[in-house]
Coordinates of C-alpha atoms and ligand atoms in Angstrom, one line a residue:
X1 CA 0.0 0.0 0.0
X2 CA 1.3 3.7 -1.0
X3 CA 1.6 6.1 1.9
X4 CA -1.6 7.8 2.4
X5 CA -0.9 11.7 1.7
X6 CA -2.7 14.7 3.2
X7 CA -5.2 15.5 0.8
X8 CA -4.8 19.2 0.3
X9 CA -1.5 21.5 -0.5
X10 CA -0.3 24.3 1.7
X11 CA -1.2 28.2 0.3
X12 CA 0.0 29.8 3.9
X13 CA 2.0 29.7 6.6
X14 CA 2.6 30.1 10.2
X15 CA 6.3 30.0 12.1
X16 CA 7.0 28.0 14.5
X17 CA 9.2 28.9 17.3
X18 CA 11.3 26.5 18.7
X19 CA 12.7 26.5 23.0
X20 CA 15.6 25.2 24.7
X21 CA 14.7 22.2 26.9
X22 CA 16.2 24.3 29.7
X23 CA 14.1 27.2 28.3
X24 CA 11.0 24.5 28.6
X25 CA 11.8 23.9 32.1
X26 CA 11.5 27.0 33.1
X27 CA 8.4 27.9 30.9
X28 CA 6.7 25.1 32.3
X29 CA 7.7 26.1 36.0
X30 CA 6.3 29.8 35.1
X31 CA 3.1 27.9 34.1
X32 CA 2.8 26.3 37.5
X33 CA 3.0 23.3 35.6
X34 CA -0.6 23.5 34.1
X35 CA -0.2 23.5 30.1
X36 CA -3.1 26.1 29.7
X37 CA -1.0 28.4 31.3
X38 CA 1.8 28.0 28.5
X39 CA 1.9 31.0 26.0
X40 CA 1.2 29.2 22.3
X41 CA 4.4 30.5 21.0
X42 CA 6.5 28.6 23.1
X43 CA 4.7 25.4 22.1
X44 CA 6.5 23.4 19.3
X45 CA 3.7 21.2 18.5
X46 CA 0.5 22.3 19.9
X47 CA -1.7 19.2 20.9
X48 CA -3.6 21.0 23.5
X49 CA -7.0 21.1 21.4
X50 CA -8.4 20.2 18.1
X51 CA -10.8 22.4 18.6
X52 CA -11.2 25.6 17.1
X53 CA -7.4 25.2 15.7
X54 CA -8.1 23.8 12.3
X55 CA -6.7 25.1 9.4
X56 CA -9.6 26.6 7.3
X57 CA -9.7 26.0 3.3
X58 CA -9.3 28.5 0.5
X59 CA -13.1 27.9 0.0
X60 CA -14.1 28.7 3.3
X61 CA -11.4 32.1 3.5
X62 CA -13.7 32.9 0.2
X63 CA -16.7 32.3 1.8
X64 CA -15.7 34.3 4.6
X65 CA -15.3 37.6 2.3
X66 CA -19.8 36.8 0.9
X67 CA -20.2 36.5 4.6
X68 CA -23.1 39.0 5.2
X69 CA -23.2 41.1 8.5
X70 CA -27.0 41.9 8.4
X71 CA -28.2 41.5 12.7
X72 CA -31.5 40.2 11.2
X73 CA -32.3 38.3 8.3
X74 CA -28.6 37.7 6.6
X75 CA -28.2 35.8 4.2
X76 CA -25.4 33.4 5.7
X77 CA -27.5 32.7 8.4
X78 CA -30.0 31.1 5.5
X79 CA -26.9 29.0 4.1
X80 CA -26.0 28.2 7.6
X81 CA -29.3 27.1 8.6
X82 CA -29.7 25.1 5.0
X83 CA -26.4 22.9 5.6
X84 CA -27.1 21.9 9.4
X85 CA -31.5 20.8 8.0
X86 CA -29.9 18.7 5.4
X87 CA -27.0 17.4 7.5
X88 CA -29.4 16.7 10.4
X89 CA -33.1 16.4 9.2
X90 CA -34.0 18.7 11.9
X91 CA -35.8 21.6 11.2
X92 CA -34.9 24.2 13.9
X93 CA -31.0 25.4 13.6
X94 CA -30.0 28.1 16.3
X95 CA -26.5 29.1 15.8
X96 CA -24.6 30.4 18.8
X97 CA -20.7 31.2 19.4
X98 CA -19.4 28.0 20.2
X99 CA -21.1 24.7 21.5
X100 CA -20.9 25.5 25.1
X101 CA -23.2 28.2 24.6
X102 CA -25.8 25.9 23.3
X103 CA -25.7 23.8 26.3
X104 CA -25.7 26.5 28.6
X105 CA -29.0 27.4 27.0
X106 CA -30.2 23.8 27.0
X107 CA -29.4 23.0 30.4
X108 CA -30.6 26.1 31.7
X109 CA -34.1 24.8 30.3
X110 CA -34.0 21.3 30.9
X111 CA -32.0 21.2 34.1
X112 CA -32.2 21.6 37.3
X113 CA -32.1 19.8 41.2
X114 CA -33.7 16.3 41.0
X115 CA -32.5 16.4 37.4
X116 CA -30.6 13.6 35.7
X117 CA -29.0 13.6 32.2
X118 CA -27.6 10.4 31.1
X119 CA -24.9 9.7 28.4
X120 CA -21.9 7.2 27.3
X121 CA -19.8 10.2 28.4
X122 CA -20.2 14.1 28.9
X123 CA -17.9 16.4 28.0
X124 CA -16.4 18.3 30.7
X125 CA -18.3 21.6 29.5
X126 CA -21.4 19.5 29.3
X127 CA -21.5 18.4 32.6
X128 CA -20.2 21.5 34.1
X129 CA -23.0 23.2 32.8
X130 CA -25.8 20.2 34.0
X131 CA -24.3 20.9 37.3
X132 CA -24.4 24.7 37.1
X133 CA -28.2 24.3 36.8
X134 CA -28.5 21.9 40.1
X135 CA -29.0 18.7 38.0
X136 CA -26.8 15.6 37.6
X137 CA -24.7 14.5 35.1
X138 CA -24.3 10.6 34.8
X139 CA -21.8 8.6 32.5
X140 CA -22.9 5.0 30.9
X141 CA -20.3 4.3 29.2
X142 CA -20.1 0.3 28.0
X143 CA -18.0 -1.8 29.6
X144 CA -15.2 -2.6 27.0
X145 CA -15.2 1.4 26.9
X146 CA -13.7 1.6 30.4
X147 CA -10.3 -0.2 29.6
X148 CA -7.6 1.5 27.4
X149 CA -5.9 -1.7 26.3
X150 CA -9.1 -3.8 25.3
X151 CA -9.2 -3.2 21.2
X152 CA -13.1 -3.2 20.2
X153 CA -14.6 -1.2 17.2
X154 CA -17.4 1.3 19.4
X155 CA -15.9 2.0 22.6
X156 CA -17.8 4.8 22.8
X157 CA -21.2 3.0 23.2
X158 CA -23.7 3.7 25.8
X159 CA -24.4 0.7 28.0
X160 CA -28.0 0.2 27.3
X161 CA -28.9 -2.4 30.3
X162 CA -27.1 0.3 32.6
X163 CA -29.6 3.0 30.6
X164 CA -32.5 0.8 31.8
X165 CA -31.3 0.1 35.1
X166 CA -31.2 3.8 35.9
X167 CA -34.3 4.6 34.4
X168 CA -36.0 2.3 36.5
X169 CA -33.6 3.2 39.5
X170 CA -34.5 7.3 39.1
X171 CA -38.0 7.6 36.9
X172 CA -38.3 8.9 33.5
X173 CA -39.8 11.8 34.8
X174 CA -36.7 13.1 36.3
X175 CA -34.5 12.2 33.6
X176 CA -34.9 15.5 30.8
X177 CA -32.4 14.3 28.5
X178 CA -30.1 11.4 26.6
X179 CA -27.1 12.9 25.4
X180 CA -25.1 10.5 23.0
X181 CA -21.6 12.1 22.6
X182 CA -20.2 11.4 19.1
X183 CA -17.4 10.3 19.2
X184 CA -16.8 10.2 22.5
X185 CA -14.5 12.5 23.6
X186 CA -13.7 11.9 27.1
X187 CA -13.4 8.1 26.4
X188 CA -11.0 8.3 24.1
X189 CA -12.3 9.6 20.5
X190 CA -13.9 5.8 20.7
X191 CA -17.3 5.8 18.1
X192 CA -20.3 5.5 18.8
X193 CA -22.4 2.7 16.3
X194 CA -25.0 3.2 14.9
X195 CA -27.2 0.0 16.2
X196 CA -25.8 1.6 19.6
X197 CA -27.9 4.9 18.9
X198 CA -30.7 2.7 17.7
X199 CA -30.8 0.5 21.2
X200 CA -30.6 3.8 23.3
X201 CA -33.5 5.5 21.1
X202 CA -35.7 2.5 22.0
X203 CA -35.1 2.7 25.6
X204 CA -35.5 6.2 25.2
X205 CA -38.9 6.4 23.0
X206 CA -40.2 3.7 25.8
X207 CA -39.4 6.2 28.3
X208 CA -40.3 9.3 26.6
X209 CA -36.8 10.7 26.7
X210 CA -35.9 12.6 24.6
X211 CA -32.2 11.8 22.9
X212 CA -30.3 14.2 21.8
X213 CA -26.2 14.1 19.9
X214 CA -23.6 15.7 21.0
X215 CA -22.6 15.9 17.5
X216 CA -18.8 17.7 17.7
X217 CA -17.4 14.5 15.8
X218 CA -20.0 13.5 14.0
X219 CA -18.3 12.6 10.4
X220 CA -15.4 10.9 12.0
X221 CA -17.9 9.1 13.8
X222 CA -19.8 8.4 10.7
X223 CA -16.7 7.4 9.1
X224 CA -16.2 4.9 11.8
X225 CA -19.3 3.4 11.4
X226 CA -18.7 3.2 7.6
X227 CA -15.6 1.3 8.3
X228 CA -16.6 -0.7 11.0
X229 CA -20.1 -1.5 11.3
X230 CA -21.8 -4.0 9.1
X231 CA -24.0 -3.0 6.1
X232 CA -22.3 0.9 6.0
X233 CA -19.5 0.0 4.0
X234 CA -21.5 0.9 0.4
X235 CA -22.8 4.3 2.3
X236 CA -22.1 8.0 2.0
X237 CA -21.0 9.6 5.0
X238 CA -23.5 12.2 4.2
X239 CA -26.3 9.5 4.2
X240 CA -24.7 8.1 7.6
X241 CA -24.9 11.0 9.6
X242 CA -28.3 11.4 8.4
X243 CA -29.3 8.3 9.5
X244 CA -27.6 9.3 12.8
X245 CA -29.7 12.1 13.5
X246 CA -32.8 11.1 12.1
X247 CA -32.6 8.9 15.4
X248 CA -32.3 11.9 17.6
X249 CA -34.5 14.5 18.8
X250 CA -31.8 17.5 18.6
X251 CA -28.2 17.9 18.9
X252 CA -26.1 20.7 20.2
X253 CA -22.6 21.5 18.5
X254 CA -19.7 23.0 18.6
X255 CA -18.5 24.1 15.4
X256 CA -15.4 24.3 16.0
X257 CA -14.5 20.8 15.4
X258 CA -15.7 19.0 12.8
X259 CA -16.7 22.1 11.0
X260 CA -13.0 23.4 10.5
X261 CA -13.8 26.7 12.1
X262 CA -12.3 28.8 14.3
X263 CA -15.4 29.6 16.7
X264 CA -19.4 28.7 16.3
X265 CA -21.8 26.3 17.4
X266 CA -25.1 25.2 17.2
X267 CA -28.2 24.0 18.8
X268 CA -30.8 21.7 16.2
X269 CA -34.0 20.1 16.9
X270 CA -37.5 19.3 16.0
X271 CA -39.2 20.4 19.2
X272 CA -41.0 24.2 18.2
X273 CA -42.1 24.8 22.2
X274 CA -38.4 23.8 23.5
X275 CA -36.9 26.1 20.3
X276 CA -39.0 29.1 21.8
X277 CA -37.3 28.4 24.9
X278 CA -33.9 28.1 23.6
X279 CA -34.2 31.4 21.4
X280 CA -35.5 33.6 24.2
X281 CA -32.5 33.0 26.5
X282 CA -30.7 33.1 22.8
X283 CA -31.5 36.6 22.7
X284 CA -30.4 37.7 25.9
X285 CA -27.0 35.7 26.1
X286 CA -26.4 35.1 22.4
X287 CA -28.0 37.8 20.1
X288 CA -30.5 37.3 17.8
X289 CA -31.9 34.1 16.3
X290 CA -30.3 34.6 12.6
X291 CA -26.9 35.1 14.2
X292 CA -26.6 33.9 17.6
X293 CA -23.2 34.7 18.9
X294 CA -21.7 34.9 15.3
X295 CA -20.5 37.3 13.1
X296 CA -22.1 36.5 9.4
X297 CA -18.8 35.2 8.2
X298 CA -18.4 32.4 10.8
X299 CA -21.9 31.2 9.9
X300 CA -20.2 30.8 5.9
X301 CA -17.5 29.6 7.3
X302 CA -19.3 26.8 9.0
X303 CA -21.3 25.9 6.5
X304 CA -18.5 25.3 3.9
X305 CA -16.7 23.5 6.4
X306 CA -19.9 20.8 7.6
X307 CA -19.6 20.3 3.9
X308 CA -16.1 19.5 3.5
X309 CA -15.6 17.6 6.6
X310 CA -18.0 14.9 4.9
X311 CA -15.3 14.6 2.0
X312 CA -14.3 10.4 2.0
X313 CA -10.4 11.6 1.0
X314 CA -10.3 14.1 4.1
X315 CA -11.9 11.4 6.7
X316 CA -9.6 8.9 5.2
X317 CA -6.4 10.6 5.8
X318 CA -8.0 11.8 9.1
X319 CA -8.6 8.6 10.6
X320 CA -5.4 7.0 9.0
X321 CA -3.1 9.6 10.5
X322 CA -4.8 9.2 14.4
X323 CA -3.6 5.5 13.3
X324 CA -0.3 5.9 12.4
X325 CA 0.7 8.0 15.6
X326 CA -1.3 5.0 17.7
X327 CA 0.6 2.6 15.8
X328 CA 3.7 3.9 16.3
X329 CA 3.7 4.3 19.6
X330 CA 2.1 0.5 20.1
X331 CA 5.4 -1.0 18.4
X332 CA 7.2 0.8 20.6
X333 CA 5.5 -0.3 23.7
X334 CA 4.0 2.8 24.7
X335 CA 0.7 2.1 26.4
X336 CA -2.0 4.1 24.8
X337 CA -5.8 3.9 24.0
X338 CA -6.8 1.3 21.2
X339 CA -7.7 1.1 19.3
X340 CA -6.8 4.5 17.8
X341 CA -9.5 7.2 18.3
X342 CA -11.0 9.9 15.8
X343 CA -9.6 13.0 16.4
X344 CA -6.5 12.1 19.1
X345 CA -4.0 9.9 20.7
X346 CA -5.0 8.9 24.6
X347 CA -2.2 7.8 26.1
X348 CA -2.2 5.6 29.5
X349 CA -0.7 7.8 32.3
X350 CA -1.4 5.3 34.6
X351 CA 0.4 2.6 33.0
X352 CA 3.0 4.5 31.3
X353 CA 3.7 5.9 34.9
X354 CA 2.8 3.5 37.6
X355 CA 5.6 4.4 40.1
X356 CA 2.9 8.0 40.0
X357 CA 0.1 7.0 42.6
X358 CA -3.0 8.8 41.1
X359 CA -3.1 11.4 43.8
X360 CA -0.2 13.0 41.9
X361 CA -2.0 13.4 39.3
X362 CA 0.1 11.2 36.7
X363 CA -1.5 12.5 33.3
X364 CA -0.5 16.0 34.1
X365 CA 3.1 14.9 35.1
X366 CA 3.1 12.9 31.9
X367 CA 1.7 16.6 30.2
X368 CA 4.7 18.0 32.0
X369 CA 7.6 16.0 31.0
X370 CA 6.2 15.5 27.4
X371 CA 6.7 19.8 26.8
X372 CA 10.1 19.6 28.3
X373 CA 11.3 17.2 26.2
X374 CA 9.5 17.5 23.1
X375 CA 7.7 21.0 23.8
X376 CA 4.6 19.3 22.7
X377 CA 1.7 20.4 24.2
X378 CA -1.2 17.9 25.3
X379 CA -3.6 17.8 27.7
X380 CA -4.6 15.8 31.2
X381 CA -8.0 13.9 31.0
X382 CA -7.8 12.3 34.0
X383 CA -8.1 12.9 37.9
X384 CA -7.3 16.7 37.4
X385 CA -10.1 17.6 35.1
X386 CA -12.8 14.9 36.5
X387 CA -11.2 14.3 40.0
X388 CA -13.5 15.3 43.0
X389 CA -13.2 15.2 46.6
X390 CA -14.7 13.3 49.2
X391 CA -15.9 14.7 52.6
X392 CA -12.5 14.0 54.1
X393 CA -10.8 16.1 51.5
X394 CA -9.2 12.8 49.8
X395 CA -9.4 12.4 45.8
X396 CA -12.1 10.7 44.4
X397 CA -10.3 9.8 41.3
X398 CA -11.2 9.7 37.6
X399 CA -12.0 6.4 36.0
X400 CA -8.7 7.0 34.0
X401 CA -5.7 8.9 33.7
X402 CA -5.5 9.8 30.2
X403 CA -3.4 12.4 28.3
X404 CA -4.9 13.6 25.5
X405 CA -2.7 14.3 22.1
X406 CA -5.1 16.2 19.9
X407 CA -4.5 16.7 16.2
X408 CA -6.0 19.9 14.9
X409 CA -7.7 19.3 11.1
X410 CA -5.2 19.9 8.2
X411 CA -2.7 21.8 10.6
X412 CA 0.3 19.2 10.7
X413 CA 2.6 16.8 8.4
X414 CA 3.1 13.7 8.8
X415 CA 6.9 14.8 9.7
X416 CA 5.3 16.8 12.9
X417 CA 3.5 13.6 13.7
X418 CA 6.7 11.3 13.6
X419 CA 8.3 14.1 15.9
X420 CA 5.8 13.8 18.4
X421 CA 6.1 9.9 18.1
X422 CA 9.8 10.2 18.7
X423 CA 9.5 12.6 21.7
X424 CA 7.1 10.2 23.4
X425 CA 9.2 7.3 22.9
X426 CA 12.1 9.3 24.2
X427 CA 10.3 10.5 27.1
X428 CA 8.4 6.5 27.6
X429 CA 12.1 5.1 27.4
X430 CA 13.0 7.9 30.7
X431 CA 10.0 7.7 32.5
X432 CA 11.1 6.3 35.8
X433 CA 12.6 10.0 36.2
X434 CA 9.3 11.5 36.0
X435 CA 7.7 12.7 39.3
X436 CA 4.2 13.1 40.6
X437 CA 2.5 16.9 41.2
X438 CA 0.1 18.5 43.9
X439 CA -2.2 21.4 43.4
X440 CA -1.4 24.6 44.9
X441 CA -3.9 26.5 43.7
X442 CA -7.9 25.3 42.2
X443 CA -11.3 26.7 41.3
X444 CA -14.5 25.3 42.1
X445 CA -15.4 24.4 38.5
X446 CA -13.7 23.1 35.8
X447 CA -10.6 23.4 37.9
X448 CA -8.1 21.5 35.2
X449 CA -8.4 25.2 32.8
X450 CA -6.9 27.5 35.8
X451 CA -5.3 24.7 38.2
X452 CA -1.3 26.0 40.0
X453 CA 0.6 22.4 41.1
X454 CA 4.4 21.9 41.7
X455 CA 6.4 18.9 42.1
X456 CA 5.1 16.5 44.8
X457 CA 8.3 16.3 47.5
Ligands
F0G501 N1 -18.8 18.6 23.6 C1 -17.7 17.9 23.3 C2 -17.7 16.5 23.0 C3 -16.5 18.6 23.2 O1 -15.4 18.0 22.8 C4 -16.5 20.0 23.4 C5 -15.3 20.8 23.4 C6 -17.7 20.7 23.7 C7 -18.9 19.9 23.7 C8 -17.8 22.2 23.9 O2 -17.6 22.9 22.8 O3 -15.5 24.2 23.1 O4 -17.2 24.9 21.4 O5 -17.7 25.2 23.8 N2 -14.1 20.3 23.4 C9 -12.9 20.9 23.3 C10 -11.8 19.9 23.4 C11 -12.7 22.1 24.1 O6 -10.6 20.3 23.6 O7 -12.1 18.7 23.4 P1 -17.0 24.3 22.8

């Protein structure tokens, strides 16, 4: 087999600045050890997110120039709105500045105390914001979803006995929502399949839940489930994630995934009485309905890009390079999620630093020593973002400590990628040298963003 090329050629550029590791040392010291706190420039390779950072085409730079700044009635809020009802099959599109926004505005409707909202896995935003309304936010995530080593094609599947269980346990009534994160992030970039979705909708319709996607992957999932799943092979993508939503009731996302945009979101649905809902809060948070929190040229933007992301070449190479990283680093023994994920590289902090107990928080100190060597920047998802604390003041931890390598859309070559590959080895073949961290310093909420730590004595 040929190498598998990026499908698109280069028209600009951006510098990179390179560091000193004993530049990095100190950086990272400055940033009391919490990569958020790194300035971008002194990041070689910048892992941190794939969201937001993709690199936009010339089609959508064009676009960006028709982009039409009436507040009411523009014109790219018509192409915007035309993209995400074919895309989705729903109706009702409400655009707003990125897809936090649209779950602040459906959990402020929805949630509440005595509240439950059920999923595989919530995003941390997601959940922070279920929890900033009272309610609760509960994860049920399959069981072959929970180890990183076990290879199985939709690890991000919702465990549907679990979903009955707790229906049962709790009462429909006090359950306002399904959310099925596609793919799901948290858990690794795992997929979601599509008889999954169709299992959970049943339960769901039995119920009278509603279900909704939380759709910020939704072509590399589709792509997975073209790949994978039985009977999709001969399918468009397009026609995939149609069939995905068509089993949901609405979706919220966040454009700024698979959209290739900078900033934007959505929220999209059938329901006209929760819509009203939704666009009066719109109005007072967002702006109004025909541009929520955009400016007319991110709503072209996003709708050339929902187009483009659906391209078979594109998803291809996108998959195919998340694979190549993984598989690297499996030859090399480096523990890491598998199989590889959609949109980034999960490696096992736990594993690839057992001497770390995981009250040192060994996905950060993995975070740490991978920007001094390397200064690639990645991110903890593990006991620091969904760590909590027991009445004693003693760590509940995470389910696991994961460091997340995420590869922003059309942004890096393959000779970036076999950089990061070698720094990891490098910094997997000197890991015993690696020590835990404390926190100094945390918020309340979504702690992992704003979080001081040093070295643990
Ligand atoms: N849902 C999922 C599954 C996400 O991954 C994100 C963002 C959001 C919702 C919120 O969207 O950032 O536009 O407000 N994930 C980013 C990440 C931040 O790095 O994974 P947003």
């Amino acid at each position: 087999m040929k190498t598998i090329i990026e499908p698109f050629k280069i028209k600009s550029v951006e510098p990179i600045y390179f560091t000193t590791k004993e530049q990095r040392i100190e950086l990272l010291k400055e940033a009391h050890y919490n990569p958020f706190l790194i300035k971008a420039k002194d990041v070689i390779i910048d892992l941190l997110t794939d969201s937001g950072t993709s690199a936009m085409s010339s089609n959508q730079w064009a676009g960006i120039m028709q982009g039409d700044e009436s507040y009411a009635g523009s014109p790219s809020f018509f192409r915007f709105e035309k993209v995400i009802q074919d895309i989705t099959g729903m109706p009702i599109v409400i655009p707003t500045h990125q897809g936090r926004a649209a779950e602040k505005i459906l959990f402020s409707i929805l949630g509440g105390k005595g509240k439950y909202f059920v999923s595989n896995t919530l995003f941390d935003t997601t959940r922070a914001n279920i929890e900033f309304s009272g309610a609760e936010g509960v994860d049920l995530l399959c069981e072959e979803g929970k180890y990183p080593t076990i290879s199985a094609p939709f690890k991000g599947n919702m465990d549907v006995r679990a979903l009955e269980n707790f229906i049962v346990e709790k009462g429909a009534a006090n359950i306002p929502l399904c959310i099925i994160t596609v793919t799901n992030n948290s858990g690794g970039g795992q997929p979601v399949s599509m008889q999954n979705i169709k299992d959970v909708k049943k339960v769901c319709n039995d119920n009278k839940i509603p279900l909704f996607i939380d759709a910020c992957r939704f072509a590399e999932n589709s792509y997975f489930i073209k790949i994978r799943e039985e009977g999709y092979a001969d399918k468009e993508v397009s026609e995939i994630a149609r069939e995905l939503f068509s089993l949901a009731d609405g979706c919220t996302m966040s454009a700024k995934k698979d959209a290739f945009a900078n900033i934007g979101g959505f929220l999209a649905m059938h329901d006209e009485k929760l819509a009203l809902n939704c666009r009066n809060l719109l109005v007072i948070t967002e702006g109004f309905p025909t541009y929520g929190g955009l400016a007319g040229r991110d709503l072209e933007a996003i709708a050339i890009g929902l187009k483009e992301v659906m391209e078979e070449n594109y998803l291809h190479y996108r998959i195919r390079s998340i694979e190549y990283l993984t598989n690297k680093l499996i030859a090399a023994g480096v523990p890491v999620m598998q199989p590889a994920g959609g949109h980034a590289v999960y490696l096992d902090a736990k594993q690839f630093l057992s001497h770390i107990p995981v009250d040192q928080y060994p996905g950060q100190a993995l975070v740490g020593a991978l920007y001094i060597s390397g200064g690639i920047r990645g991110v903890e998802i593990g006991s620091l973002m969904f760590g909590k604390y027991d009445d004693a003041h003693k760590l509940i931890p995470a389910q696991m400590e994961l460091v997340r390598l995420a590869i922003p859309r059309r942004v890096y070559t393959q000779s970036h990628i076999d950089y990061v590959s070698e720094v990891i080895i490098e910094v997997f073949n000197n890991r015993k040298e690696i020590k835990g961290l404390v926190i100094t310093e945390e918020s309340q909420m979504l702690r992992h963003f704003t979080a001081k730590l040093k070295p643990a004595e």
